[in-house]
Short mmCIF file of C-alpha atoms and ligand atoms in Angstrom, two decimals:
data_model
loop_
_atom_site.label_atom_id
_atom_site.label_comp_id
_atom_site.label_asym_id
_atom_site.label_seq_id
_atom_site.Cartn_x
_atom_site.Cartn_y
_atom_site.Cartn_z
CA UNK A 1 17.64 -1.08 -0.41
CA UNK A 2 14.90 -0.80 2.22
CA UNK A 3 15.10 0.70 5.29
CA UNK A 4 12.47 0.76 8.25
CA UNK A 5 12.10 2.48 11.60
CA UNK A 6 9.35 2.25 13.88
CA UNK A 7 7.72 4.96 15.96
CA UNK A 8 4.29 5.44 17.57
CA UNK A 9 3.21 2.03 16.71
CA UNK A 10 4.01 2.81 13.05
CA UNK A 11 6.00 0.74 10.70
CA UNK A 12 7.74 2.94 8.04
CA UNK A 13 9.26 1.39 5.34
CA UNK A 14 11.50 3.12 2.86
CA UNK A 15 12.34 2.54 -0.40
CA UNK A 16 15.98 2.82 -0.70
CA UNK A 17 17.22 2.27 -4.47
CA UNK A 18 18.38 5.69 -6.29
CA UNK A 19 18.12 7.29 -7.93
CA UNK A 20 14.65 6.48 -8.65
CA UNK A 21 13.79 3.43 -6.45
CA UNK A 22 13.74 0.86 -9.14
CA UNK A 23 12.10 -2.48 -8.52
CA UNK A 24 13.92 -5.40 -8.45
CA UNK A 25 14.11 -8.86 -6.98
CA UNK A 26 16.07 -7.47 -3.90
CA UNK A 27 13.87 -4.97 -3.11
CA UNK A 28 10.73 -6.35 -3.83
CA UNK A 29 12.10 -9.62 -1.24
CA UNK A 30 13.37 -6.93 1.35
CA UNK A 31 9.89 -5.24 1.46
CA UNK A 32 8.46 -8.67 1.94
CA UNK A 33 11.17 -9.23 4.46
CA UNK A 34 10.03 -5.87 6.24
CA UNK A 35 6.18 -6.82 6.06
CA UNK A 36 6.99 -10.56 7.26
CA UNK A 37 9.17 -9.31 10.26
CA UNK A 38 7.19 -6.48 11.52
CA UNK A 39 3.64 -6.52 9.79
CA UNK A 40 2.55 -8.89 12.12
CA UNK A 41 4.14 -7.87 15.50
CA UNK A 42 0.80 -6.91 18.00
CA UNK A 43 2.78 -3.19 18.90
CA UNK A 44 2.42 -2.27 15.42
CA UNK A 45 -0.81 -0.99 13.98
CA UNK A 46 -0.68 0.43 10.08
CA UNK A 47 2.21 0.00 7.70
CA UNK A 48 3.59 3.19 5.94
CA UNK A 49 6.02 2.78 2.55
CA UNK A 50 7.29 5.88 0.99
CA UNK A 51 10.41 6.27 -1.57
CA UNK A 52 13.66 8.09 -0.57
CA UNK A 53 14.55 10.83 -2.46
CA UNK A 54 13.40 12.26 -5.22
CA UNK A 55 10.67 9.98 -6.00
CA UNK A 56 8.41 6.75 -4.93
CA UNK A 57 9.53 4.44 -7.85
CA UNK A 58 9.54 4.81 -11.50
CA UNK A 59 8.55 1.10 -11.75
CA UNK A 60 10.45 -2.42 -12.55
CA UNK A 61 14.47 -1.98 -12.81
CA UNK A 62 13.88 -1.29 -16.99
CA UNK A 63 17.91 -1.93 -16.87
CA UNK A 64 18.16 -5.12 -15.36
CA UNK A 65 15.22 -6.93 -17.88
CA UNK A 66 18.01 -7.86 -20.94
CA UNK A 67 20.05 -9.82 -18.95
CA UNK A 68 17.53 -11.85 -17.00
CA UNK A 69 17.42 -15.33 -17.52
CA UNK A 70 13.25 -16.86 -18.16
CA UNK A 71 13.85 -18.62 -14.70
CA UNK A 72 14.67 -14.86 -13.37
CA UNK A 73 11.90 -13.36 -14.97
CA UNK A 74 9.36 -15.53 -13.49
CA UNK A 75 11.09 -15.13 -10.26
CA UNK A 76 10.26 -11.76 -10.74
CA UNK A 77 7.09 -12.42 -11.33
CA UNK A 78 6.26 -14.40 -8.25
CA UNK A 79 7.97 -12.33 -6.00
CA UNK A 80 5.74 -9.13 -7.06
CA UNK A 81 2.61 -11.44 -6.73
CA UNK A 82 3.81 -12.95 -3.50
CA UNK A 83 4.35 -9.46 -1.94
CA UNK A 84 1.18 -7.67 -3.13
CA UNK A 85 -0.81 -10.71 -1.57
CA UNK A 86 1.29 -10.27 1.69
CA UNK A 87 0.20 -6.69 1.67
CA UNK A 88 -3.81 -7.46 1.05
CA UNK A 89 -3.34 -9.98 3.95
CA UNK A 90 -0.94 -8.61 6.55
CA UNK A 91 -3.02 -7.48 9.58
CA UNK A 92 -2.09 -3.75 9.44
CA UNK A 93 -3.41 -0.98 6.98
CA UNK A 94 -0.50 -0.50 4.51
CA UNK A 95 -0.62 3.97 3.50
CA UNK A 96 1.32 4.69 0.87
CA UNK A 97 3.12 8.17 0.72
CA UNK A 98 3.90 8.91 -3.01
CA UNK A 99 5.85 12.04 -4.41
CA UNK A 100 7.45 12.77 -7.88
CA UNK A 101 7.44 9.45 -9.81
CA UNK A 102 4.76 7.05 -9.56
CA UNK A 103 5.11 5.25 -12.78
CA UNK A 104 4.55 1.44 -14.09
CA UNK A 105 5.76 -1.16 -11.32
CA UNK A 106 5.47 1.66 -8.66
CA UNK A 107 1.82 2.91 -9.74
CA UNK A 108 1.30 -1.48 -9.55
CA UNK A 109 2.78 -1.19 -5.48
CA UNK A 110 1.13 1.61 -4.81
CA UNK A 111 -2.03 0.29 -5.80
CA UNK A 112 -2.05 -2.75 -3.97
CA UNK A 113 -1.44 -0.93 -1.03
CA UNK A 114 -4.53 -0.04 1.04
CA UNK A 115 -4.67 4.14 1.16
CA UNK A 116 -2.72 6.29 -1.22
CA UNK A 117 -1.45 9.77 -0.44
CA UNK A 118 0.11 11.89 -2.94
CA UNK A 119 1.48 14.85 -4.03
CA UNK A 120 -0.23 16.80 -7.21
CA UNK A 121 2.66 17.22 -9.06
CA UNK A 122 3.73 13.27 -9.33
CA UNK A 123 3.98 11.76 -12.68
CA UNK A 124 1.68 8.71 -12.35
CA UNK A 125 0.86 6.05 -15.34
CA UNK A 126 1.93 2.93 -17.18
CA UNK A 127 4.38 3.28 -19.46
CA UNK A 128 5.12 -0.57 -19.81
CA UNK A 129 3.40 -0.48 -23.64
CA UNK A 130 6.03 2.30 -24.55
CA UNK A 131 8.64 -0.76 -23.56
CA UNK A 132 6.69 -3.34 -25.49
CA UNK A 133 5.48 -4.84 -22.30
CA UNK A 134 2.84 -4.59 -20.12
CA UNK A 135 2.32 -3.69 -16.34
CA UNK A 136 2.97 -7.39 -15.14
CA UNK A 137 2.24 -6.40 -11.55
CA UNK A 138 -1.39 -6.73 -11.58
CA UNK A 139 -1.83 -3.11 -12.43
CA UNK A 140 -4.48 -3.71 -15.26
CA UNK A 141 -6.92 -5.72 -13.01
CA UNK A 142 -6.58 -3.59 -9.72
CA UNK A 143 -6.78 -0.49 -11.60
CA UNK A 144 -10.24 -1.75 -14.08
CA UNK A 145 -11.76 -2.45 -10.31
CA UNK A 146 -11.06 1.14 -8.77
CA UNK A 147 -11.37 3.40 -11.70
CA UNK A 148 -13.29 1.39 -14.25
CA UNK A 149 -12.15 -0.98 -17.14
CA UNK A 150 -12.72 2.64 -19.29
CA UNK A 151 -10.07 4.24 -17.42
CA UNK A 152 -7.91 1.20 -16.85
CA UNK A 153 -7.45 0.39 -20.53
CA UNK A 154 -7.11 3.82 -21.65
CA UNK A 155 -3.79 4.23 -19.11
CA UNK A 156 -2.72 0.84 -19.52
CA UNK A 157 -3.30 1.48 -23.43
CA UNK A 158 -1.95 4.74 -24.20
CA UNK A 159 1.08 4.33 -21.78
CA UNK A 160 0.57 8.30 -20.89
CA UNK A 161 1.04 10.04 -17.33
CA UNK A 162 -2.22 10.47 -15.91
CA UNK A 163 -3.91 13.80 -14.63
CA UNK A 164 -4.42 13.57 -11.18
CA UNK A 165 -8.18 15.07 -11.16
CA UNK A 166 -8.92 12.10 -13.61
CA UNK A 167 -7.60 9.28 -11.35
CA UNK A 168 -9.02 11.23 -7.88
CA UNK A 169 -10.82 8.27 -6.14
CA UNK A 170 -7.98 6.04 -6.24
CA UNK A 171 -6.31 8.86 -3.21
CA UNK A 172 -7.24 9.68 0.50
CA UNK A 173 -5.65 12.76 -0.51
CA UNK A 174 -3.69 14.60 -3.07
CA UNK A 175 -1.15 17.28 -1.45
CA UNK A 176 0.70 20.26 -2.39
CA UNK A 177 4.22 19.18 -1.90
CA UNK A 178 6.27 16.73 0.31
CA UNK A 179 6.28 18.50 3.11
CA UNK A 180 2.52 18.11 3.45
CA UNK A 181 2.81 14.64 2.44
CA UNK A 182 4.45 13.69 5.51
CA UNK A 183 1.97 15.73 7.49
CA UNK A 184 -0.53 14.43 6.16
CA UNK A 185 0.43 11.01 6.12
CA UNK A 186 1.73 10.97 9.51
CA UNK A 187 -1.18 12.63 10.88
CA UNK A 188 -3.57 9.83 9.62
CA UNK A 189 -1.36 6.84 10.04
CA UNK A 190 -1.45 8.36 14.25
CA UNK A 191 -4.65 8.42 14.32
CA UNK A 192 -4.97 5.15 13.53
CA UNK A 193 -2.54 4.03 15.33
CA UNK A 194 -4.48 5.58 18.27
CA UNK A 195 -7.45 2.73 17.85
CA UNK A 196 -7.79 -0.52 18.95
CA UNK A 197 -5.81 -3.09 17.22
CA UNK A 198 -8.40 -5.37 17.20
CA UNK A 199 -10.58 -3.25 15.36
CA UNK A 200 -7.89 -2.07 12.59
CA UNK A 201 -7.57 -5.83 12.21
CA UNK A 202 -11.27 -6.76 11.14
CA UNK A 203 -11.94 -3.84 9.45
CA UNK A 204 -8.80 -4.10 6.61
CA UNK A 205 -10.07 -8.09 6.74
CA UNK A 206 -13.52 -6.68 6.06
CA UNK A 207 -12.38 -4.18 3.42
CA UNK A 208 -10.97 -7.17 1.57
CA UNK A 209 -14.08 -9.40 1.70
CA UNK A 210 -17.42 -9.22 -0.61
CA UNK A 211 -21.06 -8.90 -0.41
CA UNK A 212 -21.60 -12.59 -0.33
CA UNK A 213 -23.39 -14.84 2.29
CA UNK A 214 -19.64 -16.56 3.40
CA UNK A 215 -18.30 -12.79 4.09
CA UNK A 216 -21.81 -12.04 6.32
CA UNK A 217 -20.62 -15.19 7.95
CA UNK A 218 -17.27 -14.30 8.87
CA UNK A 219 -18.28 -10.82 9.91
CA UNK A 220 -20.72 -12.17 12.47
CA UNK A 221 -17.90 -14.33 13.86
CA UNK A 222 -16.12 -11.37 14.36
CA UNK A 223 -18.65 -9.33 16.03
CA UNK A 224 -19.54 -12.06 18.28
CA UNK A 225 -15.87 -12.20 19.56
CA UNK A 226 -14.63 -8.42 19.12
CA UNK A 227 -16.74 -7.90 22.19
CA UNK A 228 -14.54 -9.90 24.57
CA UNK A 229 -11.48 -7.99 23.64
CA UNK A 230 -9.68 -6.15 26.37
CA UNK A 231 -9.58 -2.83 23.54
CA UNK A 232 -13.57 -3.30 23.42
CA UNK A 233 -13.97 -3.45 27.17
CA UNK A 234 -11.38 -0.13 27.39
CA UNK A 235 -13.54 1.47 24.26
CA UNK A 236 -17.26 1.17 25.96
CA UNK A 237 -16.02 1.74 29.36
CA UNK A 238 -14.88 4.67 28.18
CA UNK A 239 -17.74 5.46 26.33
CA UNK A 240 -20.03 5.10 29.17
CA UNK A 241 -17.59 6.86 31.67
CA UNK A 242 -17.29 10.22 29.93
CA UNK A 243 -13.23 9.37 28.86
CA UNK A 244 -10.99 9.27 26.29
CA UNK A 245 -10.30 5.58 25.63
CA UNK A 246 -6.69 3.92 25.94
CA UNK A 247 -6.56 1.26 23.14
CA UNK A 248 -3.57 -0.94 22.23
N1 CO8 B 301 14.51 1.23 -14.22
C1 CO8 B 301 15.86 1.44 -14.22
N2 CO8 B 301 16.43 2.66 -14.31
C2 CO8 B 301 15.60 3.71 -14.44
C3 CO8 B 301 14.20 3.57 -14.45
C4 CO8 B 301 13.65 2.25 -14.34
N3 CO8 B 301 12.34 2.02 -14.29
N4 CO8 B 301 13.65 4.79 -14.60
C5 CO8 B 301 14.68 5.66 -14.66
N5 CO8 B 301 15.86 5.02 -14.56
C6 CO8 B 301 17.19 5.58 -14.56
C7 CO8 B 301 17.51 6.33 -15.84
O1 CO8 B 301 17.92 5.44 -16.83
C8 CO8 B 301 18.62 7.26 -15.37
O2 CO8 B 301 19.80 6.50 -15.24
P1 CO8 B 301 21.21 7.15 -15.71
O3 CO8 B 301 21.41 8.32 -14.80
O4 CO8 B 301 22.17 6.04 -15.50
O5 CO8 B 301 21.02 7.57 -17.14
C9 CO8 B 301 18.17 7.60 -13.94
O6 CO8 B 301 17.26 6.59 -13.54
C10 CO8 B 301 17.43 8.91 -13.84
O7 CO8 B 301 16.43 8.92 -14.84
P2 CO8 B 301 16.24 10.15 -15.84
O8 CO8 B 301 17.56 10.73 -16.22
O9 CO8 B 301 15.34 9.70 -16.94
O10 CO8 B 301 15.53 11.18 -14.86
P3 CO8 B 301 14.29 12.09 -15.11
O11 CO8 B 301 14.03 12.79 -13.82
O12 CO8 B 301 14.46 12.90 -16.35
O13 CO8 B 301 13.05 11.06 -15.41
C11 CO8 B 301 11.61 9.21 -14.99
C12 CO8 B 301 12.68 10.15 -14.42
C13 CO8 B 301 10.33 9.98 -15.26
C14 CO8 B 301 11.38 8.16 -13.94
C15 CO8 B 301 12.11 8.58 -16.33
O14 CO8 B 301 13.40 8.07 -16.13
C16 CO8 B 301 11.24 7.47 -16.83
O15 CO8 B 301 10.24 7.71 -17.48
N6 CO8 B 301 11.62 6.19 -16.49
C17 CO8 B 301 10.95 5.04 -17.00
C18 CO8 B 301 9.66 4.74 -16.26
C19 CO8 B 301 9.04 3.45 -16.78
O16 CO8 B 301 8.97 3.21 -17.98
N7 CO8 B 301 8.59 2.59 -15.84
C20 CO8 B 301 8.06 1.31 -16.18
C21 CO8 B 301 9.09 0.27 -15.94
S1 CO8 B 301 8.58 -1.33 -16.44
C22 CO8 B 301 7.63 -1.87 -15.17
O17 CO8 B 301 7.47 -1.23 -14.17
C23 CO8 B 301 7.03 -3.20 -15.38
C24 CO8 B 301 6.37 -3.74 -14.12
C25 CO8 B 301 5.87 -5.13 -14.33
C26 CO8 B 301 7.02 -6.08 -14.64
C27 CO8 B 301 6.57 -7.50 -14.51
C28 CO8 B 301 7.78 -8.43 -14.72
C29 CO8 B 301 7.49 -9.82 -14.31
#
């Protein structure tokens, strides 16, 4: 149900659960599995999921809800939660590269992730209120905090795909067709790749982190020591030598 491969320092992880990449308990524990293995080996620097086939995921496995037991459910629930942490706190910049469905659970993963690429003609929303339900994957509170409780409740509310151009800011970029979305994917999750690990490490901490006197203080820590990394050393040296730095 998830497959990965690694190349160039990247980690891609694909979701492998036709026809339309349903979320369930397996494959929310096998991307967990995937993040837990690899997400925090030192060769890899920036974490790419992307659906096989003809979509990302059109959310929770709708079929599989009758027959779970309350015990299952909440299972369910913990898993989702337990994975969307691991993602917010796995060293590496999770990207992820969205075509043709993006709906309910699979709008919830892809907005826990850290960057979003997509392509313009994905269906994207919550549909969980036409079920009777609700998007039980923390899709409510991360979306009120990037868009704005307005837009939040309005999507959550109405259960309606979502124009694109209304929902811009929550994408690094929105693409013609697949084919660019790998391009374009690809092409920033190298040039990350291509920078220090060190680095990609504090920043995604820092991205995580507020305004408040305990974050300063943690930043500072990290300054002080960033300096004495090896990737520092290679990045000024090459700086002050006139070269294209060599990070790992
Ligand atoms: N789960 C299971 N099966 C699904 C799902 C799904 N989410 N979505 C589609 N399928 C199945 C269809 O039933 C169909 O199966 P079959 O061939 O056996 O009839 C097959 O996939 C293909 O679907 P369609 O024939 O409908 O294909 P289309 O291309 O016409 O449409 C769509 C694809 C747009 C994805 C459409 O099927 C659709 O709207 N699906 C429902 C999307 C949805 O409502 N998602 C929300 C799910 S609930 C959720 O995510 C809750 C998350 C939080 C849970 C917290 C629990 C603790």
């Amino acid at each position: 149900m998830i497959e990965t491969k690694i190349e160039n320092q990247i980690l891609f992880i694909q979701l492998n659960h036709g026809p339309v990449n349903a979320l369930n308990e397996a494959v929310l524990n096998g991307l967990i599995e995937a993040i837990e293995n690899k997400g925090f080996d030192p060769n890899i620097k920036v974490i790419v999921i992307k659906g096989n086939g003809k979509c990302f995921s059109a959310g929770a496995d709708i079929k599989s809800f009758p027959n779970l037991t309350k015990h299952e459910r909440l299972n369910l629930a913990s898993t989702s939660a337990k994975l969307f942490r691991l993602i917010k706190t796995c060293h590496k910049p999770v990207i992820s590269s969205i075509h043709g469905v993006c709906l309910g659970g699979g709008f919830e993963l892809a907005l826990a992730c850290d960057m979003r690429i997509i392509t313009q003609d994905t269906k994207v929303g919550l549909p969980e209120i036409n079920l009777g339900i609700f998007p039980g994957f923390g899709g409510v509170r991360r979306l009120s905090d990037m868009v704005g409780q307005h837009k939040a409740l309005q999507i959550a509310l109405t259960g309606e795909n979502v124009n694109l151009n209304d929902i811009k800011e929550l994408f690094n970029d929105i693409v013609k067709d697949e084919v660019e979305l790998d391009q374009v994917t690809l092409a920033l999750a190298q040039q990350i790749a291509s920078k220090s690990a060190d680095s990609i490490k504090v920043i995604k901490q820092m991205s995580n982190l507020d305004l408040s006197l305990e974050s300063d203080q943690i930043e500072e820590r990290h300054f002080v020591d960033i300096i004495d990394t090896e990737n520092a050393k290679e990045g000024i040296d090459a700086f002050i030598s006139k070269r294209k730095p060599q990070f790992k």
